[in-house]
Coordinates of C-alpha atoms and ligand atoms in Angstrom, one line a residue:
Chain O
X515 CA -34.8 6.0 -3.7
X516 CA -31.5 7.3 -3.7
X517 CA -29.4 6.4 -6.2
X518 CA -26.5 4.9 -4.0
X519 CA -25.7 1.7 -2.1
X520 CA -25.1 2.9 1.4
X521 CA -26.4 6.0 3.1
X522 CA -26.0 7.2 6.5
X523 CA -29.1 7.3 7.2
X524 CA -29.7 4.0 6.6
X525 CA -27.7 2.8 9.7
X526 CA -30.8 4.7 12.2
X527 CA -33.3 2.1 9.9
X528 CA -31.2 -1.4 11.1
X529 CA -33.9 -1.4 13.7
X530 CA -37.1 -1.4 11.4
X531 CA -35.6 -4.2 9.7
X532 CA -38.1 -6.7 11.3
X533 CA -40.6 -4.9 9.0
X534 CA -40.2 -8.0 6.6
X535 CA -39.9 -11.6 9.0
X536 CA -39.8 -9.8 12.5
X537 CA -39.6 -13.0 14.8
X538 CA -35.9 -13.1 12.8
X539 CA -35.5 -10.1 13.5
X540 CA -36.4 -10.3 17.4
X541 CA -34.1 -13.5 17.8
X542 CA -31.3 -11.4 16.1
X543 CA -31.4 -8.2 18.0
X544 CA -32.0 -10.1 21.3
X545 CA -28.9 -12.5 20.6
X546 CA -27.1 -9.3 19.3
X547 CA -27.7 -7.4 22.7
X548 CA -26.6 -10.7 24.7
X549 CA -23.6 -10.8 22.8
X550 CA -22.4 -7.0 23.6
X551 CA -23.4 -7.1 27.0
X552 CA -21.0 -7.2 30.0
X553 CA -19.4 -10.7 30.0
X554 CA -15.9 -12.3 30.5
X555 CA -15.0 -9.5 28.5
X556 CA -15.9 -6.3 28.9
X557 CA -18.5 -4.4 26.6
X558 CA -15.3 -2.1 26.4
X559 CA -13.0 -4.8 25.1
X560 CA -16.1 -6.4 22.5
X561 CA -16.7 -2.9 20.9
X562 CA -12.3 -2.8 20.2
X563 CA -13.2 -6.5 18.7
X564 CA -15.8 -5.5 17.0
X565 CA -14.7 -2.0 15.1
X566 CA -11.8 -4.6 13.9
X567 CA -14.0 -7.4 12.5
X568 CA -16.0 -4.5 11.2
X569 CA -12.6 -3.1 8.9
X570 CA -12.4 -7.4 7.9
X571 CA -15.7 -7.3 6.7
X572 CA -15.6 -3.3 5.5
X573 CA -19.1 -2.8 6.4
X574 CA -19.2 0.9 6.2
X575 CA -22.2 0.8 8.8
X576 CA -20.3 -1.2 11.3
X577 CA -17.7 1.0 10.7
X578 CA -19.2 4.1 11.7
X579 CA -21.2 2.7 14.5
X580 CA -18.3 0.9 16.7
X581 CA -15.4 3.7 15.5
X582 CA -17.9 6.1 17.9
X583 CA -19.0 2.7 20.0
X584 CA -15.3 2.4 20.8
X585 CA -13.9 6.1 21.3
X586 CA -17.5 6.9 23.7
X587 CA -15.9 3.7 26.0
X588 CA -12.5 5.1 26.4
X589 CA -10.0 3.5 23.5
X590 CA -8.4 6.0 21.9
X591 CA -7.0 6.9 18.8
X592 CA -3.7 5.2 19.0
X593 CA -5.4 2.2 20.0
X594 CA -8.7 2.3 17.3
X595 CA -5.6 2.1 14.8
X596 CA -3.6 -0.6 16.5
X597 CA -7.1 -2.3 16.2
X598 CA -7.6 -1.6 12.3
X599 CA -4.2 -2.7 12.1
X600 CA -4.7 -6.4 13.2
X601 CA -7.4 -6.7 11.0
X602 CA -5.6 -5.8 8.5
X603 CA -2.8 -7.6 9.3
X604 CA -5.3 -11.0 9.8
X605 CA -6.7 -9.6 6.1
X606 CA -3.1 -9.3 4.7
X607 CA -2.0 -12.4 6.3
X608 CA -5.1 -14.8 5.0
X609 CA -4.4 -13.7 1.6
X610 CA -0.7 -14.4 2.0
X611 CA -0.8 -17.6 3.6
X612 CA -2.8 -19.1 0.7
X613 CA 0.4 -18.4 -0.7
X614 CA 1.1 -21.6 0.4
X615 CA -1.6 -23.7 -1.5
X616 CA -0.5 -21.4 -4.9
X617 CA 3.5 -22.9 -3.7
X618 CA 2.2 -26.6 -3.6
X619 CA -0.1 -26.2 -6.9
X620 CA 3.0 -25.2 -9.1
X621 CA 5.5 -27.4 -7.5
X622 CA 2.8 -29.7 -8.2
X623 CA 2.4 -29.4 -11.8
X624 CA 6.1 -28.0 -12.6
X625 CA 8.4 -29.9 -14.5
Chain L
X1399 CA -8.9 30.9 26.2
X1400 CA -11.3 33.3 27.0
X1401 CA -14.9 33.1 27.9
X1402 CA -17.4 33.2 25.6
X1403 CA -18.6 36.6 27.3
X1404 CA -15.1 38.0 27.4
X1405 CA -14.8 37.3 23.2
X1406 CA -18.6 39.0 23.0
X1407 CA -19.6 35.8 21.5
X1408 CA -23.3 36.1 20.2
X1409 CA -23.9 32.6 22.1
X1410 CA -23.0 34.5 25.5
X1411 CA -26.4 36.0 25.4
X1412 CA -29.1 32.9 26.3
X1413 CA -31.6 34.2 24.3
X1414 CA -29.5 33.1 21.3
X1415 CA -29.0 30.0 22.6
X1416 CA -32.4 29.4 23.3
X1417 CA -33.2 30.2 20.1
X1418 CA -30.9 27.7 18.5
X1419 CA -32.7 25.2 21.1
X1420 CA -35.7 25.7 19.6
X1421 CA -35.1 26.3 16.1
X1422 CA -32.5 24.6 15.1
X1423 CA -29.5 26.1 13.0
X1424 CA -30.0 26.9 9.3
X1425 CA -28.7 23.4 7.7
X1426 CA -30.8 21.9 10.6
X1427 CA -31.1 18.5 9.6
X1428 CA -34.0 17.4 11.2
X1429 CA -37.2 18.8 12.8
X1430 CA -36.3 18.0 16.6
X1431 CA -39.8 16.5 18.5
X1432 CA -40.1 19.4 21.5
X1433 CA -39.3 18.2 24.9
X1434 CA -42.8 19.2 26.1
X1435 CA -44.5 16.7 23.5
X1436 CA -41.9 13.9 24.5
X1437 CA -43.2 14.6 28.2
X1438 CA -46.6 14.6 27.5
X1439 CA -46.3 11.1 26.0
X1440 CA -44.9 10.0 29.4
X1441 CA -47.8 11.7 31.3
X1442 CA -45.4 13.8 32.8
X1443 CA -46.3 17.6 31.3
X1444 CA -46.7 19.6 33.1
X1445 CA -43.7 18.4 35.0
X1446 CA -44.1 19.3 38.7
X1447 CA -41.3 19.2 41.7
X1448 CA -41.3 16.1 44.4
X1449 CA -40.3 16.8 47.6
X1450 CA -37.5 19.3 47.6
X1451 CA -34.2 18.1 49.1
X1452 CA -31.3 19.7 47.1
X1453 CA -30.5 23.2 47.5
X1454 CA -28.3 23.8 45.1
X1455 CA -26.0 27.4 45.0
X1456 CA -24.2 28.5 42.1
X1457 CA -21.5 30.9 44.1
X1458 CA -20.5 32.7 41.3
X1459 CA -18.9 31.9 37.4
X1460 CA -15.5 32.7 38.2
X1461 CA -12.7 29.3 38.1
X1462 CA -9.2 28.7 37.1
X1463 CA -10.1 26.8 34.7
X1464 CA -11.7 27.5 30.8
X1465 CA -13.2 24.0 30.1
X1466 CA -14.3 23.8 26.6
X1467 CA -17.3 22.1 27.2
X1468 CA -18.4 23.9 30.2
X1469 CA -22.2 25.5 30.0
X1470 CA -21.5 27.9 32.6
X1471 CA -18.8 29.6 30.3
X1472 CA -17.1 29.9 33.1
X1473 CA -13.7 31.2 33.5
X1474 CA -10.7 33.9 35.1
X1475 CA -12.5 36.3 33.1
X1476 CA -16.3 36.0 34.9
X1477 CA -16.5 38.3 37.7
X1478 CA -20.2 37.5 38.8
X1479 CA -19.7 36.1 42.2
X1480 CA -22.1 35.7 45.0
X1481 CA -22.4 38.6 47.8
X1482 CA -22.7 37.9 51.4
X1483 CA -25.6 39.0 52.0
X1484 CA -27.1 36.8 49.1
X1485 CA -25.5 33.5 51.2
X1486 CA -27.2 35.1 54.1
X1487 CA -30.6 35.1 52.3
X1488 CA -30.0 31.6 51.0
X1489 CA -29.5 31.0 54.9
X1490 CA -32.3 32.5 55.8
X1491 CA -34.1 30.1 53.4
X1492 CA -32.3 27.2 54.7
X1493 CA -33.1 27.8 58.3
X1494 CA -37.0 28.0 57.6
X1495 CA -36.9 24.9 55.5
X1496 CA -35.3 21.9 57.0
X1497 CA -36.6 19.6 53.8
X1498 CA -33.3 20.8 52.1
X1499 CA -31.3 18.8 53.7
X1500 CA -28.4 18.7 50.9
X1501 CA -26.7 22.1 50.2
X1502 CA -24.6 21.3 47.1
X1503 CA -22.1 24.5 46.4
X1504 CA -21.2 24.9 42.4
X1505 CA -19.6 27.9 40.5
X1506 CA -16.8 27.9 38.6
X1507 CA -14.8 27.5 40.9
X1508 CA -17.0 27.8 44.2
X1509 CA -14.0 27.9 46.2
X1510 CA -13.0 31.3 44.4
X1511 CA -15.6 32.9 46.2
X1512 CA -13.7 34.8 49.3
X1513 CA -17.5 34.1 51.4
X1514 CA -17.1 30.6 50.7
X1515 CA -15.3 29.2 53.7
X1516 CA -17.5 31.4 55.3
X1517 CA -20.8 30.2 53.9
X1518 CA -19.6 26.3 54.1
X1519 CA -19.5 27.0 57.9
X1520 CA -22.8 28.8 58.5
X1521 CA -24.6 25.7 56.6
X1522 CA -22.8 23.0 58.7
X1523 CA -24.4 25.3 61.7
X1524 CA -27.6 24.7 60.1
X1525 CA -26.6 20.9 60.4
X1526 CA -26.9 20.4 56.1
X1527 CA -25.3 18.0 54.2
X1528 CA -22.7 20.1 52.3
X1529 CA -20.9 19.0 49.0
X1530 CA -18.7 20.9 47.1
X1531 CA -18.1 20.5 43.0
X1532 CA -14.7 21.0 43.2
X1533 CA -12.7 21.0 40.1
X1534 CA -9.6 19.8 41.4
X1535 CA -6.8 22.2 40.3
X1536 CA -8.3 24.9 42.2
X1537 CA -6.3 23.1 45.2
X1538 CA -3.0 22.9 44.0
X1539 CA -3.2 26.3 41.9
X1540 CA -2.6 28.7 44.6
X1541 CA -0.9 28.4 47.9
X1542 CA -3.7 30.1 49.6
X1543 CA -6.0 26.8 48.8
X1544 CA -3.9 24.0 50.0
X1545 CA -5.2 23.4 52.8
X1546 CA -8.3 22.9 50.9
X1547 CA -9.0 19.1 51.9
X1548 CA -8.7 19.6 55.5
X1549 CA -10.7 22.8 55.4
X1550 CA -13.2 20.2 53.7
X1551 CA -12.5 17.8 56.3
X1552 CA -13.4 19.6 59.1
X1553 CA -16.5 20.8 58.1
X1554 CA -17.6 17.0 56.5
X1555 CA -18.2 18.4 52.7
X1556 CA -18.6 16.0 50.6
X1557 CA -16.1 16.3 47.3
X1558 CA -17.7 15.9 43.8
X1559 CA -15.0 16.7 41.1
X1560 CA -14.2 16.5 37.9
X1561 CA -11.9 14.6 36.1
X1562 CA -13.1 13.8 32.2
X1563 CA -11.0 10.7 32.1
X1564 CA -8.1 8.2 34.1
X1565 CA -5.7 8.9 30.9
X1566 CA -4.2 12.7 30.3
X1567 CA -4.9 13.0 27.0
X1568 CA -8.6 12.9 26.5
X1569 CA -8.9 15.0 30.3
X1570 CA -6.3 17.8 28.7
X1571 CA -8.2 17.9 25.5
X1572 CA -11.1 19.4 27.7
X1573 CA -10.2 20.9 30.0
X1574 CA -6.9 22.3 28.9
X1575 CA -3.4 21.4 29.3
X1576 CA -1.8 19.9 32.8
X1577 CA -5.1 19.9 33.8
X1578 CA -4.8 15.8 34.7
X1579 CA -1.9 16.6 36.0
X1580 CA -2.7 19.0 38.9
X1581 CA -5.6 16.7 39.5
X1582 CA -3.9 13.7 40.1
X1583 CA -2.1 16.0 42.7
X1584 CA -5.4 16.9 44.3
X1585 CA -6.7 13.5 44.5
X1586 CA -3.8 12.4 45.8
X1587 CA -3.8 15.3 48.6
X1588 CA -7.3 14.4 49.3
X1589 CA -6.9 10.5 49.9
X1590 CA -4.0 12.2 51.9
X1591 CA -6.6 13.4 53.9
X1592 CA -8.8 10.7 54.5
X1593 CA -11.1 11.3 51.6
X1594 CA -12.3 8.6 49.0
X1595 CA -11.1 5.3 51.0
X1596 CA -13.1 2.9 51.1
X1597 CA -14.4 2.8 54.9
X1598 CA -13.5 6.5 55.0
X1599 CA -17.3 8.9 56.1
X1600 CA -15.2 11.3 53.3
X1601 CA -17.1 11.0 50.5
X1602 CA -15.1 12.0 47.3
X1603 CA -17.2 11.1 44.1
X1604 CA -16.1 11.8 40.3
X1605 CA -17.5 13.1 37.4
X1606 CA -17.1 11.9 33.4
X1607 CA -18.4 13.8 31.0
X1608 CA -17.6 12.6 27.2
X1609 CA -15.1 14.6 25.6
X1610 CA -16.9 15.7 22.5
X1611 CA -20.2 14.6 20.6
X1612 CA -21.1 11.5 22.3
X1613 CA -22.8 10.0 25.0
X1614 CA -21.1 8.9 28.4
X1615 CA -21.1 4.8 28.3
X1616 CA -22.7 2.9 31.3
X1617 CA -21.8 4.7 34.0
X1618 CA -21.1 1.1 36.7
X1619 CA -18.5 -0.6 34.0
X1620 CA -16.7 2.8 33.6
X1621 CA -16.5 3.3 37.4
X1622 CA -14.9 0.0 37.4
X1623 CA -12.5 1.2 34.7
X1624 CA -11.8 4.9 36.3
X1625 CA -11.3 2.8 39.7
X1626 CA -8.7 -0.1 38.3
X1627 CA -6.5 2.6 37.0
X1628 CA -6.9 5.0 39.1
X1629 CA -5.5 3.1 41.7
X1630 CA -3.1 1.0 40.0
X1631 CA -1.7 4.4 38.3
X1632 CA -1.7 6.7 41.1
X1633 CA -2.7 4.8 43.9
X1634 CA -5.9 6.9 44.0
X1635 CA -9.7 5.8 45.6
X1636 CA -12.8 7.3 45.4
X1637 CA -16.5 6.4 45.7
X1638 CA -18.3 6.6 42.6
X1639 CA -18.2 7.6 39.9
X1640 CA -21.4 10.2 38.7
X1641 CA -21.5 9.7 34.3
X1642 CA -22.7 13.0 33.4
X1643 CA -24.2 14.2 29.9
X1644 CA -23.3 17.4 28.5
X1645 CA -26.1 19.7 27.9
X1646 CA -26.3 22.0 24.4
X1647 CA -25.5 24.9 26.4
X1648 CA -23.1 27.7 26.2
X1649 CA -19.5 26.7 25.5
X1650 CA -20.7 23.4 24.8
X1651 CA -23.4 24.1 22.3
X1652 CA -20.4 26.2 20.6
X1653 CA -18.6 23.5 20.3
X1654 CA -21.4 21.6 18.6
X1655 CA -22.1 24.1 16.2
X1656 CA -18.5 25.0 15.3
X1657 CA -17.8 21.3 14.7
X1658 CA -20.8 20.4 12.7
X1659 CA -21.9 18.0 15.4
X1660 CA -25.4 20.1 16.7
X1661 CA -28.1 17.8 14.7
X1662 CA -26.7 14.9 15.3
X1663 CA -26.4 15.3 18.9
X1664 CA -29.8 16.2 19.4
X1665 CA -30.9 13.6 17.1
X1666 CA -29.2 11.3 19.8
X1667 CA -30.5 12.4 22.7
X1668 CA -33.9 12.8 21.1
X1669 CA -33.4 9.3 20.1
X1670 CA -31.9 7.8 23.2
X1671 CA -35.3 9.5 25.5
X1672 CA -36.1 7.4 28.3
X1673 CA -39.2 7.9 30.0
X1674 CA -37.6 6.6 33.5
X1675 CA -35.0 8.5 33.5
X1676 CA -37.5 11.9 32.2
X1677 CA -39.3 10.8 35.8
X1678 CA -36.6 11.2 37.7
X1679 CA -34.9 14.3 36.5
X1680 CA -33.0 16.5 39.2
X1681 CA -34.8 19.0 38.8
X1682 CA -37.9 17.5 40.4
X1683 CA -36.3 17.5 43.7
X1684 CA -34.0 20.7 43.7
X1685 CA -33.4 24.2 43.8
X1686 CA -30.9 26.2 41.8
X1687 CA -30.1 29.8 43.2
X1688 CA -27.8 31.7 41.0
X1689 CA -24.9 34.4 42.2
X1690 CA -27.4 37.4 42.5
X1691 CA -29.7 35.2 44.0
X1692 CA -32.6 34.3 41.6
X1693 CA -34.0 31.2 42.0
X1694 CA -34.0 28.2 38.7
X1695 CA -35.1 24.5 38.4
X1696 CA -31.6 23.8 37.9
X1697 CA -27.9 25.0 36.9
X1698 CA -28.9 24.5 33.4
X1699 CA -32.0 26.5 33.1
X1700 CA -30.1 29.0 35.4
X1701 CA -27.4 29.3 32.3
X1702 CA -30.4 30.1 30.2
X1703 CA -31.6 32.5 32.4
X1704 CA -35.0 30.4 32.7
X1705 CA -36.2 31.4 36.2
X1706 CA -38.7 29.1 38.1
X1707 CA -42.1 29.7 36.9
X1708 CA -43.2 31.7 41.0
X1709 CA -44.3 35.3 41.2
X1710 CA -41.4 35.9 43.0
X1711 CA -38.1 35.0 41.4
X1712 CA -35.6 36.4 44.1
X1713 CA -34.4 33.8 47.2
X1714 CA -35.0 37.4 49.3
X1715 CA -38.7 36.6 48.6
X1716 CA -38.6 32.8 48.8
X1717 CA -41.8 31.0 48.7
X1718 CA -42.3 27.6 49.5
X1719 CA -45.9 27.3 48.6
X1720 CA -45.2 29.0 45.3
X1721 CA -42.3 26.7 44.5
X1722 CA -44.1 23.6 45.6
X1723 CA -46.8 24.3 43.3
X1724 CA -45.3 25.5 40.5
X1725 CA -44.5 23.4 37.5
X1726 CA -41.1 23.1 36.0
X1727 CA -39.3 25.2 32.8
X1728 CA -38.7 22.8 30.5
X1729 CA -37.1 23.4 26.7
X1730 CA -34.8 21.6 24.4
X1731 CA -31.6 21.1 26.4
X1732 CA -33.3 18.8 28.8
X1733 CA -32.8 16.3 26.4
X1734 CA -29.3 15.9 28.0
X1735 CA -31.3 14.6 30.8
X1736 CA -33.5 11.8 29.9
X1737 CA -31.1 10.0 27.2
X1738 CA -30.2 6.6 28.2
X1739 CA -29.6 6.2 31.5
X1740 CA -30.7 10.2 32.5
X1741 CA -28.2 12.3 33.7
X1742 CA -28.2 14.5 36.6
X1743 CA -25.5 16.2 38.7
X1744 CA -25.6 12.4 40.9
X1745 CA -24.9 11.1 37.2
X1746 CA -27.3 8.4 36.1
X1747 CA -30.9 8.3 37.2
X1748 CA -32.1 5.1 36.6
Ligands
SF4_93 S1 -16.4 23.1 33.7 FE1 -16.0 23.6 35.8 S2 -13.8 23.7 36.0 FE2 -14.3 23.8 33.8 S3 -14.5 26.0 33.4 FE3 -16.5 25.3 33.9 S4 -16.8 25.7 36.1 FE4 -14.6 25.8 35.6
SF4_94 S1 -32.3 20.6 32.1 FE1 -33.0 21.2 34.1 S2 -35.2 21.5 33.9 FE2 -34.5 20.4 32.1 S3 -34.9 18.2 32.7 FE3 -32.7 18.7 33.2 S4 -32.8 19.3 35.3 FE4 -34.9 19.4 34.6

């Protein structure tokens, strides 16, 4: 085994995953497909959405796949950053606005 | 830029490419499954020709342009063009076989070729369906090629052309600078024309090829993408759109290898094999003569200098028995092919 968390190799095996519980497996892939195919947005449009949520969740995997996903369908790199960039900003701004709730707590319990 | 010929590149001689083809490079990454095994799965090896309709004519490797993914490593530099009296053997050929019915006209730049207004004429005498791969910039790049589009309307040639992309950035990284530029301008002259509207018997089609290591997306939503902003950038129409995968030939198998993409892109394609689209190649239903006249299963294998598998390898000799009967040269690049959706100069196959 190697003796690392991720490898990129490991991102051509997401399909043998139903080796362990494949009906789970076969529900997920088929919902997955649905949810990437053309629809009231464009498969174009999902792949920008997704490369972003992938930078939220920093799944190195997801990452890689929809950073190609996303330059193959036509965004370039302006725009792949402009995407990263609202994540972030959506990652910058949840932490901030609990902000907020740390505001409340001490006005709370400050004399 | 320079052709890889004119820099004496070792991957200007096809034997070197083949051998990359088929054994990888010395960090190869993976051992590739051959093509013929893949086939032979599919119950398709050996794989024989259909009914031949496309004749297709490679008029010589000299363009304007130095694309950096193009397998023909073509270029100002290449001097092989077609003779005369080759186009009058291919004519020959063409009169005694009316099951070509399509006479598609590549290069380089085809037009480059001072017989090719002539040959475009003699085919419409045989009453052929002519197209023309036009590059585009070839129309606006010289005065003496202006009247391009109405030459091509008069004679009814259908206009396949490249243009990588509807935004200049990604079509100038491959195919040089101003290049979207100048063929904007073309499309423009040849909507000017009458070509590409939408009632219009003018068929102008466009090919995508990815710029770089990838595979073109689905080629009906990008259509719909070239088409929206096309038209609402430039006013332009066309037909389709053809989605076109590049092969691991020439300029563009340099490119793999000098950017440490080979493996990976074969791994794709290998991975991304489509039986349908493997019985439907181009191939199955075409001929590929080359400027001095030798005959190839297609343009690619013609780049590799893979002849057809006939006693006779010279369109002087042309056999249709022989060629109906004779099965197809197959290697690695045809991968390229049969990924996804298949790819063929008509873009997808299935
Ligand atoms: S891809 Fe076409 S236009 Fe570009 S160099 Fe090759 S033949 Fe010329
Ligand atoms: S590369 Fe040529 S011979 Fe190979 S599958 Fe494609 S069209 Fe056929």
């Amino acid at each position: 085994m190697a003796n690392h968390y991720y490898s990129e190799e490991d991102l051509g095996k997401f399909s043998s995953i139903g080796t362990f519980q494949k009906p789970l497996a076969d529900k997920f892939f088929a919902w997955y497909g649905e949810v990437f195919a053309e629809g009231q947005l464009s498969a174009r449009e999902k792949s920008l959405i997704a490369l972003a949520v992938a930078h939220a969740v920093q799944c190195p995997y997801c990452i890689d796949a929809y950073s190609a996903d996303a330059f193959e369908k036509g965004w370039n790199e302006a725009q792949l950053m402009e995407a990263v960039h609202v994540a972030s900003a959506i990652k910058g701004g949840a932490a901030l606005v609990h902000g907020v709730q740390m505001m409340n707590k001490v006005k709370a319990i400050a004399m | 830029m320079k052709s890889l010929k004119a820099n004496a590149h070792l991957l200007a001689d096809s034997q070197q490419q083949l051998s990359i083809l088929e054994n990888g490079t010395d960090t190869n990454m993976y051992a590739l499954v051959p093509f013929q095994q893949k086939l032979e799965e599919s119950g398709l090896y050996p794989l024989l020709p259909l009914t031949p309709s496309v004749f297709q004519v490679n008029v010589g490797k000299m363009c304007n342009q130095v694309c950096r993914h193009c397998h023909v490593d073509a270029g100002p530099d290449r001097k092989e063009i077609m003779t005369r009296q080759t186009m009058e053997q291919c004519l020959q050929v063409l009169a005694q076989q009316p099951g070509y019915t399509i006479v598609d006209i590549t290069g380089g730049a085809p037009e480059m070729n001072p017989d090719f207004r002539w040959f475009v004429e003699q085919v419409r005498l045989l009453n052929r369906h002519v197209i023309v791969r036009c590059n585009l910039t070839i129309i606006v790049s010289n005065k003496k090629y202006f009247d391009l589009p109405v030459f091509f309307r008069e004679h009814v040639v259908e206009v396949v052309s490249s243009l990588p992309f509807y935004q200049k950035d990604r079509t100038d990284r491959q195919r040089g600078d101003g290049v979207f530029d100048d063929s904007i301008k073309a499309l423009q002259m040849l909507n000017g024309v009458g070509y590409g509207l939408e009632e219009s018997p003018l068929r102008l089609n466009l090919v995508y090829n990815p710029a770089g290591a990838f595979l073109p997306p689905g080629q009906a939503a990008l259509e719909q993408e070239f088409r929206t902003a096309l038209y609402k950038d430039f006013g332009i129409s066309f037909h389709s759109l053809y989605a076109i995968t590049n092969l691991p030939i020439s300029r563009f198998l340099d490119y793999l290898l000098e950017s440490g993409n080979y493996e990976k892109y074969m791994q794709k394609l290998v991975n991304a094999y489509n039986p349908a689209a493997a019985a439907n190649v181009m191939c199955r239903t075409t001929l590929s003569v080359s400027w001095n006249g030798y005959l190839h299963d297609c343009d690619f294998n013609q780049m590799l200098d893979l002849r057809c598998a006939v006693p006779q390898h010279h369109i002087a000799d042309y056999d249709h028995s022989a060629m109906l009967n004779r099965s197809i040269v197959v290697n690695q690049h045809c991968y390229g092919c049969t990924a996804g959706a298949g790819s063929s100069c008509g873009g997808a196959v299935v």
